[in-house]
CSV table of C-alpha atoms in Angstrom, one decimal:
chain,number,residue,atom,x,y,z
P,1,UNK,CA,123.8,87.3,-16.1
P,2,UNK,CA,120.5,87.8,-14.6
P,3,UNK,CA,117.9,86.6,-16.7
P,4,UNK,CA,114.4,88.3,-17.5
P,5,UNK,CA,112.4,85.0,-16.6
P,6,UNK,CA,113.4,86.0,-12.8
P,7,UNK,CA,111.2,89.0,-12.7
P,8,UNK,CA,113.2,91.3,-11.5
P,9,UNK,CA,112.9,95.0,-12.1
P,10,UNK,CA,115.7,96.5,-14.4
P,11,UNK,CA,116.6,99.1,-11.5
P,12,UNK,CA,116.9,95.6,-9.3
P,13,UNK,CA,119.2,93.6,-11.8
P,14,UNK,CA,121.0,97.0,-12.1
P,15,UNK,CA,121.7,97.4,-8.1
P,16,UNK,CA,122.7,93.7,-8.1
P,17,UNK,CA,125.0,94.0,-10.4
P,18,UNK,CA,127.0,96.4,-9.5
P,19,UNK,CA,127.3,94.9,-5.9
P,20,UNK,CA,129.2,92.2,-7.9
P,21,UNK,CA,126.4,89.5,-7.9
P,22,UNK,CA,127.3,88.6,-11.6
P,23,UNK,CA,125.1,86.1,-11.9
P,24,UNK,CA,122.2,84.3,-9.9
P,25,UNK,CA,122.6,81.2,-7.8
P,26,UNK,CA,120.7,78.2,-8.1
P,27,UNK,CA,118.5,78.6,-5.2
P,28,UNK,CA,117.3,82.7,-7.2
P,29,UNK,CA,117.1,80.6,-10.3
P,30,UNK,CA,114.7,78.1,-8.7
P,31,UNK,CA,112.9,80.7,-6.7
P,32,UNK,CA,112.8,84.1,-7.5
P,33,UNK,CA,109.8,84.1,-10.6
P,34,UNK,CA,107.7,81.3,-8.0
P,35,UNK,CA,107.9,84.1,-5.6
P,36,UNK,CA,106.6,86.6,-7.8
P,37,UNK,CA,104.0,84.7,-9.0
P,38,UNK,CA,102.5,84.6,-5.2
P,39,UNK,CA,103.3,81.3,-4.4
P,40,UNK,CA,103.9,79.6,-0.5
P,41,UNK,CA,107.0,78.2,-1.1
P,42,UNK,CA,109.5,75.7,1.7
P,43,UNK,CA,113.3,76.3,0.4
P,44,UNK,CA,115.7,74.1,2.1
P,45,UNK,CA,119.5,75.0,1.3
P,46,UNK,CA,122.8,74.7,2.9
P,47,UNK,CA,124.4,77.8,4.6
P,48,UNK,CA,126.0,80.6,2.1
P,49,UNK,CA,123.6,79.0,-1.1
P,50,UNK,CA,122.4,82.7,-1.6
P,51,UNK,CA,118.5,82.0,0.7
P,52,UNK,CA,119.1,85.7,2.3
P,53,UNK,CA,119.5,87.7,-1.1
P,54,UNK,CA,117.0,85.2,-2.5
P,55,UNK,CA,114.0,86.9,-0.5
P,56,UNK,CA,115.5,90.4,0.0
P,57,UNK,CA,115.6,90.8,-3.5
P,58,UNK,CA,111.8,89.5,-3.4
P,59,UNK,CA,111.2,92.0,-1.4
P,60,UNK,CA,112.6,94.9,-2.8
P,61,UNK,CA,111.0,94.2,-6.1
P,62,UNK,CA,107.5,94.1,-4.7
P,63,UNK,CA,107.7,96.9,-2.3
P,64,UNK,CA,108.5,99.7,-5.0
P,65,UNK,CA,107.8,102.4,-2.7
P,66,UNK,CA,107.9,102.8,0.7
P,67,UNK,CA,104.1,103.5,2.7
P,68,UNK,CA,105.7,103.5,6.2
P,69,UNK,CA,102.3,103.2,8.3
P,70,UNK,CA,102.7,100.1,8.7
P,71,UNK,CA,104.8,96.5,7.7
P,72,UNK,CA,103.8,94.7,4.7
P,73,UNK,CA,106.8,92.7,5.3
P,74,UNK,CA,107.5,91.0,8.3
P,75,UNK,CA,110.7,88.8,8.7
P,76,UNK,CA,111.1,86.3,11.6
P,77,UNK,CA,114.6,85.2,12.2
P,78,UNK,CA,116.8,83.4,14.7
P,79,UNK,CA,118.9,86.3,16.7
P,80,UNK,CA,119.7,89.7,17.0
P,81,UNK,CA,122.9,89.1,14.5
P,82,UNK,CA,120.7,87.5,11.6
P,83,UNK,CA,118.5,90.9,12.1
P,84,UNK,CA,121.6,92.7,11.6
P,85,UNK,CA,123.0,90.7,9.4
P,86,UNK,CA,119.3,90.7,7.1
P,87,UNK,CA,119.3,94.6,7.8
P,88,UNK,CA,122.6,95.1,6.3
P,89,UNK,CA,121.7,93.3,2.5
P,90,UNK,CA,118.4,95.3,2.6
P,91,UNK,CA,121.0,98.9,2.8
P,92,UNK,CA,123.2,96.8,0.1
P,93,UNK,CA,120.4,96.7,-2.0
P,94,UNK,CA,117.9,99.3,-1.5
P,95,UNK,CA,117.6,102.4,-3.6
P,96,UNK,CA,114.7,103.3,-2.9
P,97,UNK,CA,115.5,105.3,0.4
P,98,UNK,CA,112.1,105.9,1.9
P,99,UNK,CA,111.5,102.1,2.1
P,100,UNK,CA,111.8,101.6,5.9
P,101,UNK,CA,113.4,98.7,7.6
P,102,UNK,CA,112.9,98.1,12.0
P,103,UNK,CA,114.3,95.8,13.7
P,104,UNK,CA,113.1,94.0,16.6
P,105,UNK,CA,115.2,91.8,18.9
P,106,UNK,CA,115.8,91.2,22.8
P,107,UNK,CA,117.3,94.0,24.2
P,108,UNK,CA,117.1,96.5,27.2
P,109,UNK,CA,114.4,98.7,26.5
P,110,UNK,CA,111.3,97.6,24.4
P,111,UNK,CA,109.6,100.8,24.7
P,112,UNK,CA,112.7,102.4,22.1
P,113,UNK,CA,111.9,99.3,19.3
P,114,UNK,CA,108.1,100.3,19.5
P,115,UNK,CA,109.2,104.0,19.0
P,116,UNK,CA,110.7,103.2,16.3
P,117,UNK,CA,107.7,101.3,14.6
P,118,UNK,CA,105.4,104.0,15.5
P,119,UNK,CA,107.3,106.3,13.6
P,120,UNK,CA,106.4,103.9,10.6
P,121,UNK,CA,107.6,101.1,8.5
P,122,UNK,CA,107.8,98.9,5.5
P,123,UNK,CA,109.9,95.9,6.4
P,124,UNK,CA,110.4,93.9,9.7
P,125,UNK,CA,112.7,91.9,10.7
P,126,UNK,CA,112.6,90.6,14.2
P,127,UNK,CA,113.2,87.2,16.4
P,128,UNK,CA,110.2,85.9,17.2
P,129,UNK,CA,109.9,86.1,20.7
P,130,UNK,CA,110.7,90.4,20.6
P,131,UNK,CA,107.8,90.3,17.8
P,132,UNK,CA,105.6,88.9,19.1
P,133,UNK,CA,106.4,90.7,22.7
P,134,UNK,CA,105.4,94.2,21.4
P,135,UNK,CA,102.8,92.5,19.0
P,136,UNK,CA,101.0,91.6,22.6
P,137,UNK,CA,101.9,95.4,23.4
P,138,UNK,CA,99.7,96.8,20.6
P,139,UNK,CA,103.0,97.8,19.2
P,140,UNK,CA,103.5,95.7,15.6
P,141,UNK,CA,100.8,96.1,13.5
P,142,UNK,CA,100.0,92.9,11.5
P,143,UNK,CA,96.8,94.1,9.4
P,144,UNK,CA,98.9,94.9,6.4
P,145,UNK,CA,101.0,92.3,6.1
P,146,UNK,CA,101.7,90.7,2.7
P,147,UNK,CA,104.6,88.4,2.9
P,148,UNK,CA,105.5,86.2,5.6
P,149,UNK,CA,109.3,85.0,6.0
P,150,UNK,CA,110.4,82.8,8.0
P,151,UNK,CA,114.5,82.4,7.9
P,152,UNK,CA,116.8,79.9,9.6
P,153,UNK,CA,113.5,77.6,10.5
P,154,UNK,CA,115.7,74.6,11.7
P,155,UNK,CA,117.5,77.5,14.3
P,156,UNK,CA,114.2,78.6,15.1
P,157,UNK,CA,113.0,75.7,16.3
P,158,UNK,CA,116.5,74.9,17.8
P,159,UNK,CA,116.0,77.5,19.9
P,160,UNK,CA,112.1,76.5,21.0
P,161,UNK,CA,110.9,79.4,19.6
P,162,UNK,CA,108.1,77.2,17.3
P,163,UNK,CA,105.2,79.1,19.3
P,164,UNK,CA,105.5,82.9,18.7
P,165,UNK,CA,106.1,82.1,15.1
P,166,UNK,CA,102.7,80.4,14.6
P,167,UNK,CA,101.1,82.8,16.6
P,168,UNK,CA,102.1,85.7,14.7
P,169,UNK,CA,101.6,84.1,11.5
P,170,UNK,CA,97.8,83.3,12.7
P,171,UNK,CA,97.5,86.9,13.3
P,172,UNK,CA,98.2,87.5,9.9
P,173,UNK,CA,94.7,88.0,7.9
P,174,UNK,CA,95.9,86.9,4.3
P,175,UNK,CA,99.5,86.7,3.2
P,176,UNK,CA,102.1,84.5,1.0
P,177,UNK,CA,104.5,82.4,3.3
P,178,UNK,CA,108.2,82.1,2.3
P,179,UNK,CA,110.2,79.6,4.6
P,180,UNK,CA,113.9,79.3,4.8
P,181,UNK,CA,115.6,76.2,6.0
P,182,UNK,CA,118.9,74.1,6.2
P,183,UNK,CA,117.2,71.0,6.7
P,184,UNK,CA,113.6,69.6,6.4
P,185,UNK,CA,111.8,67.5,9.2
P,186,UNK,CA,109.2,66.6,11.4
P,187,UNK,CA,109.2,69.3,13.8
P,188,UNK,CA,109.4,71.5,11.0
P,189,UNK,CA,106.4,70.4,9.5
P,190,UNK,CA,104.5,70.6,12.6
P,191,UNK,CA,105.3,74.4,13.0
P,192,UNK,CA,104.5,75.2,9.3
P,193,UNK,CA,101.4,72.8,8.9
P,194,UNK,CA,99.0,75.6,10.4
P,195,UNK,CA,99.9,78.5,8.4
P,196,UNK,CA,101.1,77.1,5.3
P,197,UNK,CA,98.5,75.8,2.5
P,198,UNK,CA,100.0,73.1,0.1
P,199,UNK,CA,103.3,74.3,-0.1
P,200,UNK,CA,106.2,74.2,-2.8
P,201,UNK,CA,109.1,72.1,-1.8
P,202,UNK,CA,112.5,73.6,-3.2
P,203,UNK,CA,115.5,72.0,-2.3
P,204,UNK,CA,119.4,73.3,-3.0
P,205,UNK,CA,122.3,70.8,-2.4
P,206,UNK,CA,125.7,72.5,-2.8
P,207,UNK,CA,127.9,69.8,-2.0
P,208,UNK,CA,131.9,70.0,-1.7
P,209,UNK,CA,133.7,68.8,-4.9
P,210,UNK,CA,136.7,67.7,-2.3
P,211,UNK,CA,137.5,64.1,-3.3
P,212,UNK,CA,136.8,62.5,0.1
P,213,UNK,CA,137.0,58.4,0.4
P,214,UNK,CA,135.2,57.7,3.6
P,215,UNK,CA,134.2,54.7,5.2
P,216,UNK,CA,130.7,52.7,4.1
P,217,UNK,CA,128.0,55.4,6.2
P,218,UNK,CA,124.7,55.1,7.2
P,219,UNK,CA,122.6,57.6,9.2
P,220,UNK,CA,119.4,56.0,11.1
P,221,UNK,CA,116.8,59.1,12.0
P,222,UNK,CA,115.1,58.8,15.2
P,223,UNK,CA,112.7,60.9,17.3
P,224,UNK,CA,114.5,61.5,20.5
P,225,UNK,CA,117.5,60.5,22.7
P,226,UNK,CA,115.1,57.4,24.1
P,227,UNK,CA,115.0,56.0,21.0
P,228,UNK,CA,118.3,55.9,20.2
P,229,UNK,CA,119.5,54.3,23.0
P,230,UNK,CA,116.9,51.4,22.2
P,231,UNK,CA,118.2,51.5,18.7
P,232,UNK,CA,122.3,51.1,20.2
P,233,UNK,CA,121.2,48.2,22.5
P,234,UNK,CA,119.0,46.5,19.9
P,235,UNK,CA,122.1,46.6,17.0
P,236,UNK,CA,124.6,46.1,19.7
P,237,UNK,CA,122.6,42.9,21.6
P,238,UNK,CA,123.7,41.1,18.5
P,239,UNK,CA,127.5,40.0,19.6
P,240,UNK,CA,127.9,37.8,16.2
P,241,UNK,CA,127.6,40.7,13.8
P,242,UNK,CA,128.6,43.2,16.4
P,243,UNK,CA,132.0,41.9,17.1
P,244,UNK,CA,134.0,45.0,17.7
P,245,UNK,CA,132.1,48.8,18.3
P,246,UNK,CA,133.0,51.8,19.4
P,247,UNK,CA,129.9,54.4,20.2
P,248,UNK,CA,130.9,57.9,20.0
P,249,UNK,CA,129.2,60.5,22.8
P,250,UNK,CA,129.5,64.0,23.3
P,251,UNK,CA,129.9,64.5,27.1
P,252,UNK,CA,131.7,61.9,29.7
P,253,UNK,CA,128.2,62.3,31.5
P,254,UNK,CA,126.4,60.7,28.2
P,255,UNK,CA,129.2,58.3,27.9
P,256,UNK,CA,128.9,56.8,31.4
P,257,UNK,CA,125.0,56.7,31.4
P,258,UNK,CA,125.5,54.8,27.7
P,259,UNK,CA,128.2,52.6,29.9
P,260,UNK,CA,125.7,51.7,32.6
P,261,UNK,CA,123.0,51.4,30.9
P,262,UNK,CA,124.1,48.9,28.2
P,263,UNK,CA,126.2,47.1,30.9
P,264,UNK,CA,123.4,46.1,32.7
P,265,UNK,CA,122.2,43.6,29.8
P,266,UNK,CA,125.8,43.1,28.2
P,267,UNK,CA,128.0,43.0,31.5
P,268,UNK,CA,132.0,42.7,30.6
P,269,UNK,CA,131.0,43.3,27.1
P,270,UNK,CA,131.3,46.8,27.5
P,271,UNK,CA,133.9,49.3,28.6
P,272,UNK,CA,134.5,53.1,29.1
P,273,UNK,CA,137.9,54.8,27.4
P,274,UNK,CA,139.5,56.5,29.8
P,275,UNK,CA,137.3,55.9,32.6
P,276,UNK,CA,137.3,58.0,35.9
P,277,UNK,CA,136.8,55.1,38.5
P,278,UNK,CA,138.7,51.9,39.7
P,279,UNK,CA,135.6,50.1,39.5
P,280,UNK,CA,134.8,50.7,36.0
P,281,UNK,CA,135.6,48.4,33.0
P,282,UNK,CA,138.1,50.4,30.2
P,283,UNK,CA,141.2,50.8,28.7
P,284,UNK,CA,143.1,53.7,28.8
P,285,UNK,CA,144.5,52.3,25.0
P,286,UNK,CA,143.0,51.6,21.9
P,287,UNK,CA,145.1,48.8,21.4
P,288,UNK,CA,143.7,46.8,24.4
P,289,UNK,CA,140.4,47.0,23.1
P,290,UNK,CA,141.0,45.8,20.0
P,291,UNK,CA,143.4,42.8,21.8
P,292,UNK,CA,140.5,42.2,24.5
P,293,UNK,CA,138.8,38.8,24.1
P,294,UNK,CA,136.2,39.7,26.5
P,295,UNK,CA,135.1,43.6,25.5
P,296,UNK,CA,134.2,44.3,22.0
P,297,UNK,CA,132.4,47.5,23.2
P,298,UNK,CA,134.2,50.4,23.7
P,299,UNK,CA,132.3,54.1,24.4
P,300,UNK,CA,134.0,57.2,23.9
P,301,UNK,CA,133.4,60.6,25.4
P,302,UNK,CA,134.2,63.2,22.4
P,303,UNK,CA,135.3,65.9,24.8
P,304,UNK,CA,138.4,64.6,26.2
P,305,UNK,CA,139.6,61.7,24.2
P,306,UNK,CA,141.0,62.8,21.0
P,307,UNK,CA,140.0,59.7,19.7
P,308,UNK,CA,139.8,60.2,15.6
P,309,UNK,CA,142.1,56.8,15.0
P,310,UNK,CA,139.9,53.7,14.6
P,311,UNK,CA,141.1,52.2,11.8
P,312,UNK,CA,140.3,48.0,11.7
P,313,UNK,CA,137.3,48.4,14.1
P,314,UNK,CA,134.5,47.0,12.3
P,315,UNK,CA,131.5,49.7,13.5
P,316,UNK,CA,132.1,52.8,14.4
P,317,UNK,CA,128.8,54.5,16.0
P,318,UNK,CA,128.3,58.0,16.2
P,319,UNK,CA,125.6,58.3,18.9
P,320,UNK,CA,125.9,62.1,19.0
P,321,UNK,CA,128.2,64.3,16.8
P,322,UNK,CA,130.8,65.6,17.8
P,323,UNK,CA,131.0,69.7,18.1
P,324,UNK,CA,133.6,69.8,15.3
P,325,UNK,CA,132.8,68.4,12.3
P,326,UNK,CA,136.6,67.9,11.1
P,327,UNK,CA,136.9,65.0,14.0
P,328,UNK,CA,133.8,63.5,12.7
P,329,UNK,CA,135.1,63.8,9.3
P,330,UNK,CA,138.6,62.8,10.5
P,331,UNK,CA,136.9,59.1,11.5
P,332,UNK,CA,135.0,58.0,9.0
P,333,UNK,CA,137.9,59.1,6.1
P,334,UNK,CA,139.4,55.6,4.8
P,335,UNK,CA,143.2,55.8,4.8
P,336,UNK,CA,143.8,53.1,2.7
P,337,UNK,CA,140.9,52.8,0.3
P,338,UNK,CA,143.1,50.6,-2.2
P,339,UNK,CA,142.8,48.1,0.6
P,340,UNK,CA,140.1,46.2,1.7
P,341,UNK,CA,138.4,47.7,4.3
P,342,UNK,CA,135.4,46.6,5.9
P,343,UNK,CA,134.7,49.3,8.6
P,344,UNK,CA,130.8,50.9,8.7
P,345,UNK,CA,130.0,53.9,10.2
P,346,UNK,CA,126.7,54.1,11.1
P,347,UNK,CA,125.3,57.7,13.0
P,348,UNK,CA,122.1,58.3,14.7
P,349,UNK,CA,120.5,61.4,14.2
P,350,UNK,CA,117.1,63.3,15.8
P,351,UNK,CA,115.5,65.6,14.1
P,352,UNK,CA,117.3,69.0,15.8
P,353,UNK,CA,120.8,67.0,14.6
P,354,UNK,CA,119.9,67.1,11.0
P,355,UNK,CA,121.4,70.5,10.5
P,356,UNK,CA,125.1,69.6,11.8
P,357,UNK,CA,124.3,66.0,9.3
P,358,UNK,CA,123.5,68.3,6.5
P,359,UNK,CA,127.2,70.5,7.0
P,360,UNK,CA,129.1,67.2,7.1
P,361,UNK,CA,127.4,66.3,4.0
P,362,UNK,CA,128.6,69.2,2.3
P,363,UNK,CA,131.8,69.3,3.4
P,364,UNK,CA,132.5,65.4,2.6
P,365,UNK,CA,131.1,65.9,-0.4
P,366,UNK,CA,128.4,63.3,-0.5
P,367,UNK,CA,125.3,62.4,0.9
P,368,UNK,CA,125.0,60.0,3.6
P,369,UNK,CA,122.5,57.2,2.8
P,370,UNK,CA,119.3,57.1,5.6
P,371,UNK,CA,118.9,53.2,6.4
P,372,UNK,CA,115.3,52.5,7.6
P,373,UNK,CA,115.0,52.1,11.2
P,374,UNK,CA,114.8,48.3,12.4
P,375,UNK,CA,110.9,46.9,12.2
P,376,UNK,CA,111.6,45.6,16.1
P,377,UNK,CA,112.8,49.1,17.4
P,378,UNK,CA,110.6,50.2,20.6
P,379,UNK,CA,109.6,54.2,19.3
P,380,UNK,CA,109.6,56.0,22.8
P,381,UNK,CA,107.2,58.8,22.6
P,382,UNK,CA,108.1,62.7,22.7
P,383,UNK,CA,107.9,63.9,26.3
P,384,UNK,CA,107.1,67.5,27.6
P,385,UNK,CA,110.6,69.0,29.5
P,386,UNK,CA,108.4,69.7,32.2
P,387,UNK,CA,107.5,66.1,32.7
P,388,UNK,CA,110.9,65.2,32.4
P,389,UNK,CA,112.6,67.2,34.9
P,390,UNK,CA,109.8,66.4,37.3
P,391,UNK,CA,110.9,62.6,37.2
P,392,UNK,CA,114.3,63.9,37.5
P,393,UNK,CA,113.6,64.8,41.0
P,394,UNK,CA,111.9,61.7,42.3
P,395,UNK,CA,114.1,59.3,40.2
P,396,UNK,CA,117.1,58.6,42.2
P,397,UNK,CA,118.7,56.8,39.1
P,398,UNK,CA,118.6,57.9,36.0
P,399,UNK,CA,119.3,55.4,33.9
P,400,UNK,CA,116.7,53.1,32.4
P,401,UNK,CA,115.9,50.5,33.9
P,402,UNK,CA,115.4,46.8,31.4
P,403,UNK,CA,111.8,47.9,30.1
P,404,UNK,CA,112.0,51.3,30.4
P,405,UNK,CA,114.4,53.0,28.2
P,406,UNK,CA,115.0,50.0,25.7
P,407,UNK,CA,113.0,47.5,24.5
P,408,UNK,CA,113.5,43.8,24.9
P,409,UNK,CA,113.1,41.9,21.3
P,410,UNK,CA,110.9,38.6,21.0
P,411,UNK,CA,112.9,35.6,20.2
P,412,UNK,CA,110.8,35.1,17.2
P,413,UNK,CA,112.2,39.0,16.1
P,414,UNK,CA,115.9,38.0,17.1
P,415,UNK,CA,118.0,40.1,14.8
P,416,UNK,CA,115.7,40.5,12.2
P,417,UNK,CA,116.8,44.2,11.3
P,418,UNK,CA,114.8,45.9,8.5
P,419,UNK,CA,118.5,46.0,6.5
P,420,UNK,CA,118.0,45.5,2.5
P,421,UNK,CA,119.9,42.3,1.2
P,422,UNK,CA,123.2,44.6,0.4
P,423,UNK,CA,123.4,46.2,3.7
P,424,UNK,CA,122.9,42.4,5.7
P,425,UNK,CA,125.4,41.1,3.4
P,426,UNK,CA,127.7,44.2,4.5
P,427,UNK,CA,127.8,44.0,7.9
P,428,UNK,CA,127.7,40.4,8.1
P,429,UNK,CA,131.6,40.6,6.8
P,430,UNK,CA,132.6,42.0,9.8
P,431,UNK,CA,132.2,39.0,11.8
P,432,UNK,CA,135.7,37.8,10.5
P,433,UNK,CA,137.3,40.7,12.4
């Protein structure tokens, strides 16, 4: 049932209720009175944990009647289907049918959106860019704004919509700041640094209660796609631990750049499945590989191989997801875990990645343990797209050249990874295969 400690009006528990939500979730038990109280709160959650009700009941029980000269509410949110969608539990709930809820979202005709908030309004919710469009128009009025909510943050920022978000929220005299995420991270914390003061952390995890044996995982963070590819040649330099890998891309364009790149220090190390060209080391079977004496580096392209087989290859590196999780899933489950089996899959991650990390995680079951990143590892610094695609045009080859795009280790630094004892002691049993 829905306890008094969450502060919710009796009309509230009563409108709830009878839409079936019996009783609260854990992310409205952790929330809801913190809320109430005034507080700036960050709430990270996986998809479905019950974030959307969380702060439309919020709402509803501070707005108890509607003013409708302008929002005290303003929600920013990823599309026009999350407005919809956030629209639609605002009519499940609301009895009070003078509150007044606009919505605001790219589409033809912006004069018919700014109509509509002329003719007054309690509660926004919009994407950010349409806000803050007809905020520059004069047409969303921000001086009575109360409560901040920003939905779907991780998407947000997907998207590259970081700007109009902290510009509205600086337009915003005085108000409490609610933020709704999947996943935490850097780029996050940039956008929300400005606005929010000394925020509350509250973190869900609904994980699956599927029984799933994987493989031994480890995820390695990193900043950008620069850095990873330092991070793949400095792990896969080392031939003695490294004795058999197979590096996951997305695209057959990532997979052949990954292909040139690292066979320009590794030579007939490394081969291409399926490969396109005569002239191109691969194998067309996994069996090769695994027979080859000479290549014990193998790189995928996710979109037309099919590969979810790898069983007896000792590392299995995932240097971008794949699109469907069930393949990634489909890899790194252990067929035989009454055998010995000494496969690791390791998987690098930036920060805009963490929300397909955080779906795997809760459909596997369990969390993925985050391995430090190697004390030798060349950071590459975040570059502006409009830098980038202005070295695309006077680069004639794109891929990096020794120097540029990895980073060459000292001999003193020689495969010195910042592993802990157990994870060394791991990976160094792979050698036998």
């Amino acid at each position: 049932m829905w306890a008094d400690k969450l502060k919710l009006s009796k009309q509230l528990v009563r409108t709830v209720t009878e839409a079936g939500f019996n009783n609260p979730k854990e992310v409205q038990l952790k929330t809801l009175a913190r809320i109430a109280g005034g507080q700036d709160l960050l709430v990270a959650g996986p998809e479905g944990c019950g974030k959307t009700t969380t702060y439309v009941l919020a709402v509803l029980n501070r707005i108890k009647q509607g003013f409708g000269d302008a929002p005290r509410v303003l929600i920013l949110v990823e599309n026009k289907e999350k407005v919809e969608a956030v629209s639609g539990q605002f009519k499940l709930f609301n009895k009070n049918k003078s509150l007044q809820i606009v919505g605001l979202y790219p589409a033809p005709g912006i004069e018919a959106q700014m109509d509509a908030l002329a003719d007054g309004s309690d509660v926004v919710v919009a994407t950010p860019d349409r806000a803050r469009a007809i905020y520059l128009k004069l047409g969303l009025n921000l001086n009575k704004v109360e409560l901040l909510i920003v939905d779907d943050a991780d998407l947000i920022i997907k998207q590259g919509m970081q700007l109009p978000v902290a510009e509205l929220a600086n337009s915003i005299a005085k108000a409490q700041h609610l933020v709704f995420t999947e996943v935490v991270h850097d780029k996050l914390w940039k956008m929300i640094d400005p606005f929010m003061k000394l925020p509350a952390t509250v973190e869900v995890e609904e994980l699956s209660e599927t029984d799933l044996v994987t493989y031994e995982q480890l995820l390695y963070q990193v900043p950008n796609f620069r850095t990873k590819l330092n991070l793949l040649y400095l792990f896969l330099a080392d031939a003695e631990l490294f004795t058999k890998a197979i590096v996951f891309a997305n695209t057959v364009f990532t997979a052949e750049k990954l292909y040139k790149s690292l066979q320009q220090r590794l030579k007939h190390e490394v081969a291409l499945f399926n490969p396109e060209f005569f002239d191109v080391t691969g194998f067309k079977d996994l069996f090769e590989f695994k027979a080859s004496t000479s290549a014990r580096i193998l790189i995928v392209a996710n979109e037309n191989s099919g590969l979810t087989d790898v069983l007896d290859i000792p590392f299995i590196l995932h240097f971008e997801l794949p699109l469907e999780q069930e393949i990634f899933i489909k890899r790194v489950t252990n067929p035989s875990p009454q055998e010995k089996n000494e496969t690791l899959a390791i998987t690098f991650a930036t920060d805009l990645e963490l929300n397909a990390v955080k779906k795997i995680e809760q459909a596997i079951g369990q969390k993925i343990p985050v391995a430090a990143l190697p004390d030798d590892l060349h950071i590459e610094k975040e570059q502006k797209p409009e830098t980038e695609e202005k070295k695309a045009v006077k680069v004639k080859n794109p891929d990096p050249e020794p120097g540029t795009a990895f980073h060459e280790k000292k001999a003193s630094n020689a495969k010195t990874y910042n592993f802990s004892s157990g994870e060394k002691a791991k990976m160094n049993n792979k050698r036998k295969h």
